[in-house]
Amino acid sequence: MKKLVVFALSIALLTASIIAFSACGNPAATPGPGDNLTSQYIADTAWDKLAAKLGEDNITQKLQTPDSFVDENYPKLPKDKLKDYAIYNAMAALEAFEFAVFTLNNAGDADKVTEACQTRAAQIADIFKSYLVEQAQYAQNPTIERIGNHIVFIVGPEANELLTCVKEVMGA
């Protein structure tokens, strides 16, 4: 009987060890910062934080983009590789501003989404370089950062402050 109890405890300990070690070695088993948050929530909450810090009148007035905008302006964006996304741009064509949060289905697709953001930043720079050179500079130096399973893309004068707000929302 004593041997049976020792055997059963050994099996239980071995099983627990295998489960614990396999979870530690699997990056998908450990969620990253903000992985349980939607792109829309991250974008809206970060924007509200930015408005509270800088004042509503001191930040770019934003407009949420329709799907047709995304299809036309992000041709390299692999939408089938995304859980969701939220994209905003400036209400007026006098400011180089775009703010996007993309939630990946698979962390391995981050490079494809980053490439789509770089392509979009180049498009924005081309639009502004002929008539508002100072605005084109924002697009020439976009903020593109991966945080957990999210890609954050920001073009505009508030990029650093907005990225800080995004990180606060995501707990990063």
CSV table of C-alpha atoms in Angstrom, one decimal:
chain,number,residue,atom,x,y,z
A,1,MET,CA,0.0,0.0,0.0
A,2,LYS,CA,2.8,2.4,0.9
A,3,LYS,CA,4.4,1.8,-2.5
A,4,LEU,CA,1.1,2.6,-4.3
A,5,VAL,CA,0.8,6.0,-2.4
A,6,VAL,CA,4.5,6.9,-3.2
A,7,PHE,CA,3.9,5.9,-6.9
A,8,ALA,CA,0.7,8.0,-7.1
A,9,LEU,CA,2.4,11.0,-5.5
A,10,SER,CA,5.4,10.7,-7.9
A,11,ILE,CA,3.0,10.7,-10.9
A,12,ALA,CA,1.2,13.7,-9.6
A,13,LEU,CA,4.5,15.6,-9.0
A,14,LEU,CA,5.8,14.7,-12.4
A,15,THR,CA,2.6,15.8,-14.1
A,16,ALA,CA,2.6,19.1,-12.2
A,17,SER,CA,6.2,19.7,-13.1
A,18,ILE,CA,5.6,19.0,-16.8
A,19,ILE,CA,2.6,21.5,-16.8
A,20,ALA,CA,4.6,24.2,-15.0
A,21,PHE,CA,7.7,23.9,-17.2
A,22,SER,CA,5.7,23.8,-20.5
A,23,ALA,CA,3.8,26.9,-19.6
A,24,CYS,CA,7.0,28.8,-18.8
A,25,GLY,CA,8.7,27.8,-22.0
A,26,ASN,CA,5.7,28.8,-24.2
A,27,PRO,CA,5.5,32.5,-24.9
A,28,ALA,CA,1.8,32.2,-26.0
A,29,ALA,CA,1.0,30.8,-22.5
A,30,THR,CA,2.0,34.1,-20.9
A,31,PRO,CA,-0.1,37.1,-22.1
A,32,GLY,CA,1.8,40.3,-22.9
A,33,PRO,CA,0.9,43.8,-21.8
A,34,GLY,CA,-2.7,44.6,-22.7
A,35,ASP,CA,-3.3,41.4,-24.6
A,36,ASN,CA,-6.8,41.2,-23.2
A,37,LEU,CA,-7.7,44.7,-24.4
A,38,THR,CA,-9.2,45.6,-27.7
A,39,SER,CA,-7.5,48.1,-30.1
A,40,GLN,CA,-10.5,50.4,-29.8
A,41,TYR,CA,-10.4,50.4,-26.0
A,42,ILE,CA,-6.6,51.1,-26.0
A,43,ALA,CA,-6.9,53.9,-28.6
A,44,ASP,CA,-9.9,55.6,-27.0
A,45,THR,CA,-8.6,55.4,-23.4
A,46,ALA,CA,-5.1,56.5,-24.4
A,47,TRP,CA,-6.6,59.5,-26.3
A,48,ASP,CA,-8.7,60.5,-23.3
A,49,LYS,CA,-5.6,60.4,-21.1
A,50,LEU,CA,-3.7,62.6,-23.6
A,51,ALA,CA,-6.6,65.1,-23.7
A,52,ALA,CA,-6.6,65.1,-19.8
A,53,LYS,CA,-2.8,65.8,-19.8
A,54,LEU,CA,-2.5,68.3,-22.5
A,55,GLY,CA,-6.0,69.8,-22.7
A,56,GLU,CA,-8.6,69.1,-25.4
A,57,ASP,CA,-7.8,72.3,-27.2
A,58,ASN,CA,-4.1,71.6,-27.4
A,59,ILE,CA,-4.3,68.3,-29.3
A,60,THR,CA,-5.1,67.3,-32.8
A,61,GLN,CA,-8.8,66.8,-33.5
A,62,LYS,CA,-9.2,63.2,-34.6
A,63,LEU,CA,-11.6,61.3,-36.8
A,64,GLN,CA,-12.1,57.5,-36.8
A,65,THR,CA,-11.4,56.1,-40.2
A,66,PRO,CA,-13.9,53.9,-42.1
A,67,ASP,CA,-12.9,50.5,-43.5
A,68,SER,CA,-12.7,52.0,-47.0
A,69,PHE,CA,-9.9,54.3,-45.8
A,70,VAL,CA,-8.0,51.4,-44.4
A,71,ASP,CA,-8.4,49.5,-47.7
A,72,GLU,CA,-7.2,52.5,-49.7
A,73,ASN,CA,-4.4,53.7,-47.5
A,74,TYR,CA,-3.0,50.5,-46.0
A,75,PRO,CA,-2.8,48.2,-49.0
A,76,LYS,CA,-0.1,46.0,-47.4
A,77,LEU,CA,-2.0,45.6,-44.1
A,78,PRO,CA,-2.8,41.9,-43.6
A,79,LYS,CA,-6.3,42.4,-42.1
A,80,ASP,CA,-6.8,38.6,-42.0
A,81,LYS,CA,-3.8,38.5,-39.5
A,82,LEU,CA,-5.5,40.9,-37.1
A,83,LYS,CA,-8.0,40.4,-34.3
A,84,ASP,CA,-9.0,44.0,-34.6
A,85,TYR,CA,-7.7,47.5,-35.1
A,86,ALA,CA,-8.6,51.2,-34.5
A,87,ILE,CA,-7.3,53.9,-36.8
A,88,TYR,CA,-7.7,57.7,-36.4
A,89,ASN,CA,-6.5,60.6,-38.5
A,90,ALA,CA,-6.7,64.4,-38.4
A,91,MET,CA,-10.0,66.0,-39.1
A,92,ALA,CA,-8.3,68.7,-41.2
A,93,ALA,CA,-5.8,68.1,-44.0
A,94,LEU,CA,-3.5,70.6,-42.4
A,95,GLU,CA,-1.9,68.2,-39.9
A,96,ALA,CA,0.1,65.1,-40.5
A,97,PHE,CA,-1.6,62.9,-37.9
A,98,GLU,CA,-2.5,59.3,-37.7
A,99,PHE,CA,-2.9,57.0,-34.7
A,100,ALA,CA,-3.5,53.3,-35.0
A,101,VAL,CA,-3.5,50.3,-32.7
A,102,PHE,CA,-3.5,46.9,-34.4
A,103,THR,CA,-4.1,43.7,-32.4
A,104,LEU,CA,-2.4,40.7,-33.9
A,105,ASN,CA,-3.8,37.2,-34.0
A,106,ASN,CA,-0.3,35.8,-34.0
A,107,ALA,CA,2.8,37.6,-32.7
A,108,GLY,CA,4.7,36.2,-35.7
A,109,ASP,CA,2.8,38.6,-38.0
A,110,ALA,CA,4.2,41.7,-36.3
A,111,ASP,CA,6.7,42.4,-39.2
A,112,LYS,CA,4.0,42.4,-41.8
A,113,VAL,CA,1.9,45.0,-39.9
A,114,THR,CA,5.0,47.1,-39.1
A,115,GLU,CA,5.8,47.1,-42.8
A,116,ALA,CA,2.3,48.3,-43.6
A,117,CYS,CA,2.7,51.1,-41.1
A,118,GLN,CA,6.1,52.2,-42.6
A,119,THR,CA,4.5,52.2,-46.0
A,120,ARG,CA,1.6,54.4,-44.7
A,121,ALA,CA,4.1,56.8,-43.0
A,122,ALA,CA,5.9,57.2,-46.4
A,123,GLN,CA,2.5,58.0,-48.0
A,124,ILE,CA,1.7,60.7,-45.4
A,125,ALA,CA,5.2,62.2,-45.8
A,126,ASP,CA,4.7,62.4,-49.6
A,127,ILE,CA,1.3,64.1,-49.2
A,128,PHE,CA,2.8,66.8,-47.0
A,129,LYS,CA,6.3,67.3,-48.4
A,130,SER,CA,5.1,69.7,-51.1
A,131,TYR,CA,3.0,72.1,-49.1
A,132,LEU,CA,3.6,71.6,-45.3
A,133,VAL,CA,7.2,70.5,-44.9
A,134,GLU,CA,7.1,70.8,-41.1
A,135,GLN,CA,4.2,68.3,-41.0
A,136,ALA,CA,6.0,65.9,-43.4
A,137,GLN,CA,8.7,65.6,-40.8
A,138,TYR,CA,6.3,63.9,-38.4
A,139,ALA,CA,5.6,61.2,-41.0
A,140,GLN,CA,9.3,60.8,-41.8
A,141,ASN,CA,9.9,59.8,-38.1
A,142,PRO,CA,6.8,57.7,-37.2
A,143,THR,CA,6.4,56.0,-33.9
A,144,ILE,CA,5.9,52.3,-34.5
A,145,GLU,CA,6.1,50.1,-31.5
A,146,ARG,CA,5.2,46.5,-30.6
A,147,ILE,CA,3.7,46.1,-27.2
A,148,GLY,CA,2.6,42.5,-26.5
A,149,ASN,CA,0.4,41.4,-29.3
A,150,HIS,CA,-0.3,45.0,-30.4
A,151,ILE,CA,1.4,47.3,-32.9
A,152,VAL,CA,1.0,51.0,-32.2
A,153,PHE,CA,1.5,53.5,-35.0
A,154,ILE,CA,1.6,57.2,-34.5
A,155,VAL,CA,2.4,60.1,-36.8
A,156,GLY,CA,2.1,63.6,-35.4
A,157,PRO,CA,3.3,66.2,-32.9
A,158,GLU,CA,1.9,64.3,-29.9
A,159,ALA,CA,3.5,61.0,-30.7
A,160,ASN,CA,5.7,60.7,-27.6
A,161,GLU,CA,3.0,61.8,-25.2
A,162,LEU,CA,0.4,59.5,-26.9
A,163,LEU,CA,2.7,56.5,-26.8
A,164,THR,CA,3.2,57.1,-23.1
A,165,CYS,CA,-0.5,57.1,-22.6
A,166,VAL,CA,-0.9,53.9,-24.6
A,167,LYS,CA,1.7,52.2,-22.4
A,168,GLU,CA,-0.1,53.4,-19.3
A,169,VAL,CA,-3.4,52.0,-20.6
A,170,MET,CA,-1.8,48.7,-21.4
A,171,GLY,CA,0.2,48.4,-18.2
A,172,ALA,CA,3.5,48.3,-20.1
